[in-house]
Amino acid sequence: MLEIRHLRKVYEGTGRSVEAIRDIDFTLAQGELVCLVGPSGCGKTTLLKCVAGLLRPSAGSVLLDGSPVTGPRPGLAIVFQEYGRSLYPWLRVGDNVELPLRHRKGLSRTERRTRAAEALATVGLAEAGRAYPWELSGGMQQRVAIARALAYRPEVLLMDEPFAAVDAQTRADLEDLVRRLWTERGMTVLFVTHDIDEAVYLGERVLVLSRSPTVVLEQIEVGLPVRRDQLTTRADPEFTRLRTRVLERIRGTVPDAAARDQ
Amino acid sequence: MSGAGVRAALRMGGALLLVVGLPAVLVTVWWFASAGSTSFYEPPLHRIVSTFGRVWTPERLRTDVLPSVLRLLGGYALAGAAGVGCGVLLGSYRTARAVAEPVLELFRAVPPPVLVPVIMLFAGIGDTMKVVVIAFGCFWPVLLNTVEGVRAVDQVADETARCYGVRGGRRLLRLVLPSAGPQIMAGLRQALSIGIILMVISEMFAASSGIGFTVVEFQRSFAIPEMWTGILVLGLLGVVLSLLFRLVEQRVLGWYHGLRGARREGGGGHA
Ligand SMILES: Nc1ncnc2c1ncn2[C@@H]1O[C@H](COP(=O)(O)OP(=O)(O)OP(=O)(O)O)[C@@H](O)[C@H]1O
Ligand SMILES: [Mg+2]
């Protein structure tokens, strides 16, 4: 279980401080897939970095299975928004995927290789292991970054707008890949996006974030079937209803959730 | 052959022409301009060349060229190791940088040749003195470039390492050094030219062997064509070392040249 408790983050610069996150509070159950949507610059990346233990929150805390996160910990992987900078250009694709496995105790060289090869095959890049990242297209690089996270076999997977830079078709394929991996592996997934359709299509729940200074505007349960399909799911009236709901919430045309519910 | 292959071949051909072209022209000009020279101090090039084989016998290569080269490599290797080591330290820790900065600025401002007499006092006039002088001069470009390279490690690349638990020595080996690699190699390249200069200078002060020593000896005994052959040897040594350096660099930084090529050809490459 992943708990984010009244998280606040202020970046202290020289003479200037930016309140990226005011107060974010939510909980992810074990094995849940939750999408975070919010406008650009609202602090989504900041939030993920706090969850991963890469940044210290200014206030509040992150609890993973009850214990506070104070630094990076095994069992948690991130797919970064800037995949191009997250893959090391001096390592071949296979070595990039293997890198996080190198210090895993009790994992032999052969097992490492096999795991990396399997992960690459899962994302449809079985042949790319010997290539360098910069020899691949953007979408392929993003899949390598996903493969690296998968080979790590995390319990919690954080994905930061991973498909922002790929074309629509690749994007659809990658979305289905995430759904498939989630159903097969039972990881807890926190998926950040600014695309409302993507959030509704992927998530079991959608958290809508406000503009900066950021709070959670609303949590929306997605009542779509577990098996989803680009054509039928997106044509589902429930899908349309949910995306309208999220959109209205972001645009601010719906009265405050608390006020309406009374 | 693919279009890229042809282009690469053309580029290489062009590069070769560029490399060989100007020296060939200069040598030709020297050859003919000096052909009729009767000046004692500027003998015709053909006399220098015919003297060459007589002077630079295998015996002399062993007694004079080899010691020079060994001292150069010794000093260079020392400077490389120390420069990269200290550079990584200073690049990684702000406090270390703040403490060391003033001292570094001071030492860096001292031209290494003026240290030869000083170092002679401590290290005598033997090989140690020469190696120390060479190492001192080569150290700075390596150090400064390494510091810059280490400081420039990409933030996302670093966060990736932290997230996946890549720490300590492994982080150094897999992230910091490769990432700073292009800068470190640039520093090592500058250091190589400085090293050759200091190799010669240190041998001119006090020595009993070496290329620099030989050139000075010939000059003192008015063996002018012989002296000129010594200068040719130095030039050739410089060329050979810089070619060797290129070879190593191509191997070590293969990824970097590939990456830059891919960026030039327009971002993502093929889909
Ligand atoms: N290292 C930093 N120092 C100072 N301010 C920062 C830093 N990183 C982010 N910020 C600020 O914090 C705010 C949130 O940034 P963040 O990158 O988390 O947004 P985001 O929601 O991920 O945006 P996007 O959708 O564009 O990726 C922005 O106003 C940004 O300028
Ligand atoms: Mg972001």
PDB file of N, CA, C and O in Angstrom, chain B residues 156-206:
ATOM      1  N   VAL B 156      18.639  13.898 -14.949  1.00  0.00           N
ATOM      2  CA  VAL B 156      17.738  12.742 -15.104  1.00  0.00           C
ATOM      3  C   VAL B 156      18.540  11.438 -15.097  1.00  0.00           C
ATOM      4  O   VAL B 156      18.137  10.448 -14.468  1.00  0.00           O
ATOM      5  N   ALA B 157      19.699  11.465 -15.742  1.00  0.00           N
ATOM      6  CA  ALA B 157      20.556  10.269 -15.737  1.00  0.00           C
ATOM      7  C   ALA B 157      20.946   9.920 -14.303  1.00  0.00           C
ATOM      8  O   ALA B 157      20.968   8.751 -13.908  1.00  0.00           O
ATOM      9  N   ASP B 158      21.222  10.959 -13.518  1.00  0.00           N
ATOM     10  CA  ASP B 158      21.620  10.737 -12.134  1.00  0.00           C
ATOM     11  C   ASP B 158      20.452  10.208 -11.306  1.00  0.00           C
ATOM     12  O   ASP B 158      20.601   9.288 -10.504  1.00  0.00           O
ATOM     13  N   GLU B 159      19.276  10.789 -11.510  1.00  0.00           N
ATOM     14  CA  GLU B 159      18.100  10.321 -10.767  1.00  0.00           C
ATOM     15  C   GLU B 159      17.763   8.884 -11.142  1.00  0.00           C
ATOM     16  O   GLU B 159      17.309   8.104 -10.306  1.00  0.00           O
ATOM     17  N   THR B 160      17.982   8.550 -12.400  1.00  0.00           N
ATOM     18  CA  THR B 160      17.767   7.166 -12.825  1.00  0.00           C
ATOM     19  C   THR B 160      18.664   6.237 -12.014  1.00  0.00           C
ATOM     20  O   THR B 160      18.211   5.219 -11.481  1.00  0.00           O
ATOM     21  N   ALA B 161      19.935   6.607 -11.912  1.00  0.00           N
ATOM     22  CA  ALA B 161      20.870   5.781 -11.144  1.00  0.00           C
ATOM     23  C   ALA B 161      20.414   5.657  -9.694  1.00  0.00           C
ATOM     24  O   ALA B 161      20.409   4.566  -9.125  1.00  0.00           O
ATOM     25  N   ARG B 162      20.023   6.783  -9.108  1.00  0.00           N
ATOM     26  CA  ARG B 162      19.604   6.741  -7.702  1.00  0.00           C
ATOM     27  C   ARG B 162      18.378   5.865  -7.518  1.00  0.00           C
ATOM     28  O   ARG B 162      18.302   5.070  -6.589  1.00  0.00           O
ATOM     29  N   CYS B 163      17.406   6.058  -8.416  1.00  0.00           N
ATOM     30  CA  CYS B 163      16.164   5.295  -8.304  1.00  0.00           C
ATOM     31  C   CYS B 163      16.435   3.797  -8.371  1.00  0.00           C
ATOM     32  O   CYS B 163      15.847   3.012  -7.639  1.00  0.00           O
ATOM     33  N   TYR B 164      17.336   3.402  -9.256  1.00  0.00           N
ATOM     34  CA  TYR B 164      17.610   1.972  -9.433  1.00  0.00           C
ATOM     35  C   TYR B 164      18.744   1.481  -8.542  1.00  0.00           C
ATOM     36  O   TYR B 164      19.313   0.416  -8.778  1.00  0.00           O
ATOM     37  N   GLY B 165      19.101   2.273  -7.560  1.00  0.00           N
ATOM     38  CA  GLY B 165      20.082   1.804  -6.585  1.00  0.00           C
ATOM     39  C   GLY B 165      21.488   1.636  -7.137  1.00  0.00           C
ATOM     40  O   GLY B 165      22.269   0.842  -6.610  1.00  0.00           O
ATOM     41  N   VAL B 166      21.829   2.382  -8.200  1.00  0.00           N
ATOM     42  CA  VAL B 166      23.193   2.320  -8.729  1.00  0.00           C
ATOM     43  C   VAL B 166      24.009   3.368  -7.984  1.00  0.00           C
ATOM     44  O   VAL B 166      23.828   4.564  -8.185  1.00  0.00           O
ATOM     45  N   ARG B 167      24.907   2.891  -7.106  1.00  0.00           N
ATOM     46  CA  ARG B 167      25.613   3.799  -6.194  1.00  0.00           C
ATOM     47  C   ARG B 167      27.104   3.512  -6.200  1.00  0.00           C
ATOM     48  O   ARG B 167      27.556   2.507  -6.735  1.00  0.00           O
ATOM     49  N   GLY B 168      27.845   4.410  -5.560  1.00  0.00           N
ATOM     50  CA  GLY B 168      29.262   4.185  -5.278  1.00  0.00           C
ATOM     51  C   GLY B 168      30.087   3.923  -6.522  1.00  0.00           C
ATOM     52  O   GLY B 168      29.984   4.637  -7.511  1.00  0.00           O
ATOM     53  N   GLY B 169      30.906   2.890  -6.436  1.00  0.00           N
ATOM     54  CA  GLY B 169      31.823   2.583  -7.517  1.00  0.00           C
ATOM     55  C   GLY B 169      31.117   2.268  -8.826  1.00  0.00           C
ATOM     56  O   GLY B 169      31.588   2.643  -9.897  1.00  0.00           O
ATOM     57  N   ARG B 170      29.975   1.621  -8.702  1.00  0.00           N
ATOM     58  CA  ARG B 170      29.250   1.274  -9.919  1.00  0.00           C
ATOM     59  C   ARG B 170      28.723   2.521 -10.597  1.00  0.00           C
ATOM     60  O   ARG B 170      28.740   2.657 -11.809  1.00  0.00           O
ATOM     61  N   ARG B 171      28.270   3.465  -9.788  1.00  0.00           N
ATOM     62  CA  ARG B 171      27.778   4.728 -10.334  1.00  0.00           C
ATOM     63  C   ARG B 171      28.925   5.463 -11.043  1.00  0.00           C
ATOM     64  O   ARG B 171      28.754   6.001 -12.130  1.00  0.00           O
ATOM     65  N   LEU B 172      30.083   5.461 -10.402  1.00  0.00           N
ATOM     66  CA  LEU B 172      31.251   6.107 -10.986  1.00  0.00           C
ATOM     67  C   LEU B 172      31.583   5.499 -12.349  1.00  0.00           C
ATOM     68  O   LEU B 172      31.823   6.188 -13.337  1.00  0.00           O
ATOM     69  N   LEU B 173      31.573   4.177 -12.379  1.00  0.00           N
ATOM     70  CA  LEU B 173      31.993   3.450 -13.564  1.00  0.00           C
ATOM     71  C   LEU B 173      30.969   3.504 -14.700  1.00  0.00           C
ATOM     72  O   LEU B 173      31.320   3.567 -15.866  1.00  0.00           O
ATOM     73  N   ARG B 174      29.692   3.463 -14.330  1.00  0.00           N
ATOM     74  CA  ARG B 174      28.643   3.343 -15.345  1.00  0.00           C
ATOM     75  C   ARG B 174      28.022   4.674 -15.710  1.00  0.00           C
ATOM     76  O   ARG B 174      27.395   4.804 -16.743  1.00  0.00           O
ATOM     77  N   LEU B 175      28.127   5.644 -14.796  1.00  0.00           N
ATOM     78  CA  LEU B 175      27.475   6.931 -15.066  1.00  0.00           C
ATOM     79  C   LEU B 175      28.475   8.076 -15.161  1.00  0.00           C
ATOM     80  O   LEU B 175      28.599   8.709 -16.201  1.00  0.00           O
ATOM     81  N   VAL B 176      29.219   8.319 -14.085  1.00  0.00           N
ATOM     82  CA  VAL B 176      30.001   9.549 -14.006  1.00  0.00           C
ATOM     83  C   VAL B 176      31.131   9.573 -15.044  1.00  0.00           C
ATOM     84  O   VAL B 176      31.241  10.510 -15.836  1.00  0.00           O
ATOM     85  N   LEU B 177      31.963   8.521 -15.038  1.00  0.00           N
ATOM     86  CA  LEU B 177      33.109   8.534 -15.952  1.00  0.00           C
ATOM     87  C   LEU B 177      32.684   8.513 -17.423  1.00  0.00           C
ATOM     88  O   LEU B 177      33.191   9.311 -18.212  1.00  0.00           O
ATOM     89  N   PRO B 178      31.756   7.636 -17.838  1.00  0.00           N
ATOM     90  CA  PRO B 178      31.352   7.685 -19.242  1.00  0.00           C
ATOM     91  C   PRO B 178      30.736   9.024 -19.615  1.00  0.00           C
ATOM     92  O   PRO B 178      31.015   9.565 -20.689  1.00  0.00           O
ATOM     93  N   SER B 179      29.933   9.570 -18.721  1.00  0.00           N
ATOM     94  CA  SER B 179      29.259  10.822 -19.031  1.00  0.00           C
ATOM     95  C   SER B 179      30.270  11.956 -19.177  1.00  0.00           C
ATOM     96  O   SER B 179      30.136  12.823 -20.034  1.00  0.00           O
ATOM     97  N   ALA B 180      31.292  11.932 -18.331  1.00  0.00           N
ATOM     98  CA  ALA B 180      32.327  12.968 -18.414  1.00  0.00           C
ATOM     99  C   ALA B 180      33.380  12.609 -19.462  1.00  0.00           C
ATOM    100  O   ALA B 180      34.286  13.399 -19.734  1.00  0.00           O
ATOM    101  N   GLY B 181      33.272  11.425 -20.040  1.00  0.00           N
ATOM    102  CA  GLY B 181      34.287  10.906 -20.968  1.00  0.00           C
ATOM    103  C   GLY B 181      34.729  11.872 -22.058  1.00  0.00           C
ATOM    104  O   GLY B 181      35.928  12.102 -22.219  1.00  0.00           O
ATOM    105  N   PRO B 182      33.785  12.453 -22.794  1.00  0.00           N
ATOM    106  CA  PRO B 182      34.203  13.365 -23.855  1.00  0.00           C
ATOM    107  C   PRO B 182      35.057  14.514 -23.340  1.00  0.00           C
ATOM    108  O   PRO B 182      36.071  14.875 -23.946  1.00  0.00           O
ATOM    109  N   GLN B 183      34.667  15.078 -22.199  1.00  0.00           N
ATOM    110  CA  GLN B 183      35.440  16.182 -21.620  1.00  0.00           C
ATOM    111  C   GLN B 183      36.800  15.700 -21.139  1.00  0.00           C
ATOM    112  O   GLN B 183      37.813  16.373 -21.321  1.00  0.00           O
ATOM    113  N   ILE B 184      36.821  14.529 -20.490  1.00  0.00           N
ATOM    114  CA  ILE B 184      38.086  13.997 -19.994  1.00  0.00           C
ATOM    115  C   ILE B 184      39.043  13.768 -21.158  1.00  0.00           C
ATOM    116  O   ILE B 184      40.224  14.114 -21.093  1.00  0.00           O
ATOM    117  N   MET B 185      38.525  13.219 -22.239  1.00  0.00           N
ATOM    118  CA  MET B 185      39.391  12.965 -23.401  1.00  0.00           C
ATOM    119  C   MET B 185      39.905  14.276 -23.988  1.00  0.00           C
ATOM    120  O   MET B 185      41.049  14.358 -24.426  1.00  0.00           O
ATOM    121  N   ALA B 186      39.060  15.308 -23.980  1.00  0.00           N
ATOM    122  CA  ALA B 186      39.519  16.610 -24.471  1.00  0.00           C
ATOM    123  C   ALA B 186      40.681  17.106 -23.617  1.00  0.00           C
ATOM    124  O   ALA B 186      41.673  17.627 -24.128  1.00  0.00           O
ATOM    125  N   GLY B 187      40.571  16.927 -22.300  1.00  0.00           N
ATOM    126  CA  GLY B 187      41.645  17.326 -21.403  1.00  0.00           C
ATOM    127  C   GLY B 187      42.911  16.531 -21.656  1.00  0.00           C
ATOM    128  O   GLY B 187      44.009  17.079 -21.686  1.00  0.00           O
ATOM    129  N   LEU B 188      42.745  15.235 -21.873  1.00  0.00           N
ATOM    130  CA  LEU B 188      43.912  14.380 -22.111  1.00  0.00           C
ATOM    131  C   LEU B 188      44.603  14.756 -23.423  1.00  0.00           C
ATOM    132  O   LEU B 188      45.823  14.670 -23.548  1.00  0.00           O
ATOM    133  N   ARG B 189      43.792  15.179 -24.390  1.00  0.00           N
ATOM    134  CA  ARG B 189      44.373  15.574 -25.673  1.00  0.00           C
ATOM    135  C   ARG B 189      45.229  16.831 -25.506  1.00  0.00           C
ATOM    136  O   ARG B 189      46.365  16.893 -25.973  1.00  0.00           O
ATOM    137  N   GLN B 190      44.683  17.822 -24.800  1.00  0.00           N
ATOM    138  CA  GLN B 190      45.481  19.036 -24.531  1.00  0.00           C
ATOM    139  C   GLN B 190      46.744  18.667 -23.769  1.00  0.00           C
ATOM    140  O   GLN B 190      47.827  19.173 -24.059  1.00  0.00           O
ATOM    141  N   ALA B 191      46.590  17.773 -22.806  1.00  0.00           N
ATOM    142  CA  ALA B 191      47.721  17.401 -21.970  1.00  0.00           C
ATOM    143  C   ALA B 191      48.826  16.757 -22.799  1.00  0.00           C
ATOM    144  O   ALA B 191      50.012  16.931 -22.511  1.00  0.00           O
ATOM    145  N   LEU B 192      48.440  16.028 -23.839  1.00  0.00           N
ATOM    146  CA  LEU B 192      49.450  15.341 -24.637  1.00  0.00           C
ATOM    147  C   LEU B 192      50.398  16.337 -25.309  1.00  0.00           C
ATOM    148  O   LEU B 192      51.619  16.176 -25.256  1.00  0.00           O
ATOM    149  N   SER B 193      49.833  17.402 -25.890  1.00  0.00           N
ATOM    150  CA  SER B 193      50.719  18.377 -26.542  1.00  0.00           C
ATOM    151  C   SER B 193      51.593  19.069 -25.515  1.00  0.00           C
ATOM    152  O   SER B 193      52.788  19.286 -25.753  1.00  0.00           O
ATOM    153  N   ILE B 194      51.009  19.405 -24.383  1.00  0.00           N
ATOM    154  CA  ILE B 194      51.795  20.042 -23.322  1.00  0.00           C
ATOM    155  C   ILE B 194      52.904  19.101 -22.862  1.00  0.00           C
ATOM    156  O   ILE B 194      54.048  19.516 -22.649  1.00  0.00           O
ATOM    157  N   GLY B 195      52.571  17.828 -22.743  1.00  0.00           N
ATOM    158  CA  GLY B 195      53.549  16.834 -22.305  1.00  0.00           C
ATOM    159  C   GLY B 195      54.751  16.756 -23.232  1.00  0.00           C
ATOM    160  O   GLY B 195      55.904  16.688 -22.776  1.00  0.00           O
ATOM    161  N   ILE B 196      54.517  16.795 -24.531  1.00  0.00           N
ATOM    162  CA  ILE B 196      55.632  16.708 -25.486  1.00  0.00           C
ATOM    163  C   ILE B 196      56.551  17.920 -25.321  1.00  0.00           C
ATOM    164  O   ILE B 196      57.778  17.807 -25.287  1.00  0.00           O
ATOM    165  N   ILE B 197      55.920  19.090 -25.192  1.00  0.00           N
ATOM    166  CA  ILE B 197      56.718  20.313 -25.023  1.00  0.00           C
ATOM    167  C   ILE B 197      57.580  20.212 -23.764  1.00  0.00           C
ATOM    168  O   ILE B 197      58.788  20.484 -23.791  1.00  0.00           O
ATOM    169  N   LEU B 198      56.966  19.783 -22.673  1.00  0.00           N
ATOM    170  CA  LEU B 198      57.704  19.717 -21.410  1.00  0.00           C
ATOM    171  C   LEU B 198      58.766  18.626 -21.436  1.00  0.00           C
ATOM    172  O   LEU B 198      59.820  18.750 -20.810  1.00  0.00           O
ATOM    173  N   MET B 199      58.496  17.561 -22.175  1.00  0.00           N
ATOM    174  CA  MET B 199      59.500  16.504 -22.325  1.00  0.00           C
ATOM    175  C   MET B 199      60.786  17.119 -22.889  1.00  0.00           C
ATOM    176  O   MET B 199      61.880  16.926 -22.357  1.00  0.00           O
ATOM    177  N   VAL B 200      60.636  17.895 -23.950  1.00  0.00           N
ATOM    178  CA  VAL B 200      61.807  18.494 -24.589  1.00  0.00           C
ATOM    179  C   VAL B 200      62.462  19.517 -23.657  1.00  0.00           C
ATOM    180  O   VAL B 200      63.673  19.488 -23.450  1.00  0.00           O
ATOM    181  N   ILE B 201      61.637  20.398 -23.101  1.00  0.00           N
ATOM    182  CA  ILE B 201      62.199  21.461 -22.264  1.00  0.00           C
ATOM    183  C   ILE B 201      62.973  20.878 -21.080  1.00  0.00           C
ATOM    184  O   ILE B 201      64.083  21.308 -20.764  1.00  0.00           O
ATOM    185  N   SER B 202      62.382  19.877 -20.435  1.00  0.00           N
ATOM    186  CA  SER B 202      63.043  19.317 -19.255  1.00  0.00           C
ATOM    187  C   SER B 202      64.389  18.699 -19.638  1.00  0.00           C
ATOM    188  O   SER B 202      65.322  18.692 -18.844  1.00  0.00           O
ATOM    189  N   GLU B 203      64.499  18.221 -20.862  1.00  0.00           N
ATOM    190  CA  GLU B 203      65.767  17.612 -21.286  1.00  0.00           C
ATOM    191  C   GLU B 203      66.801  18.662 -21.684  1.00  0.00           C
ATOM    192  O   GLU B 203      67.987  18.375 -21.798  1.00  0.00           O
ATOM    193  N   MET B 204      66.348  19.873 -21.928  1.00  0.00           N
ATOM    194  CA  MET B 204      67.293  20.906 -22.329  1.00  0.00           C
ATOM    195  C   MET B 204      67.999  21.493 -21.117  1.00  0.00           C
ATOM    196  O   MET B 204      69.086  22.044 -21.232  1.00  0.00           O
ATOM    197  N   PHE B 205      67.349  21.405 -19.964  1.00  0.00           N
ATOM    198  CA  PHE B 205      67.955  21.960 -18.754  1.00  0.00           C
ATOM    199  C   PHE B 205      69.134  21.114 -18.284  1.00  0.00           C
ATOM    200  O   PHE B 205      70.234  21.595 -18.143  1.00  0.00           O
ATOM    201  N   ALA B 206      68.865  19.871 -18.056  1.00  0.00           N
ATOM    202  CA  ALA B 206      69.914  19.024 -17.507  1.00  0.00           C
ATOM    203  C   ALA B 206      69.568  17.598 -17.859  1.00  0.00           C
ATOM    204  O   ALA B 206      68.540  17.099 -17.436  1.00  0.00           O
TER     205      ALA B 206
END
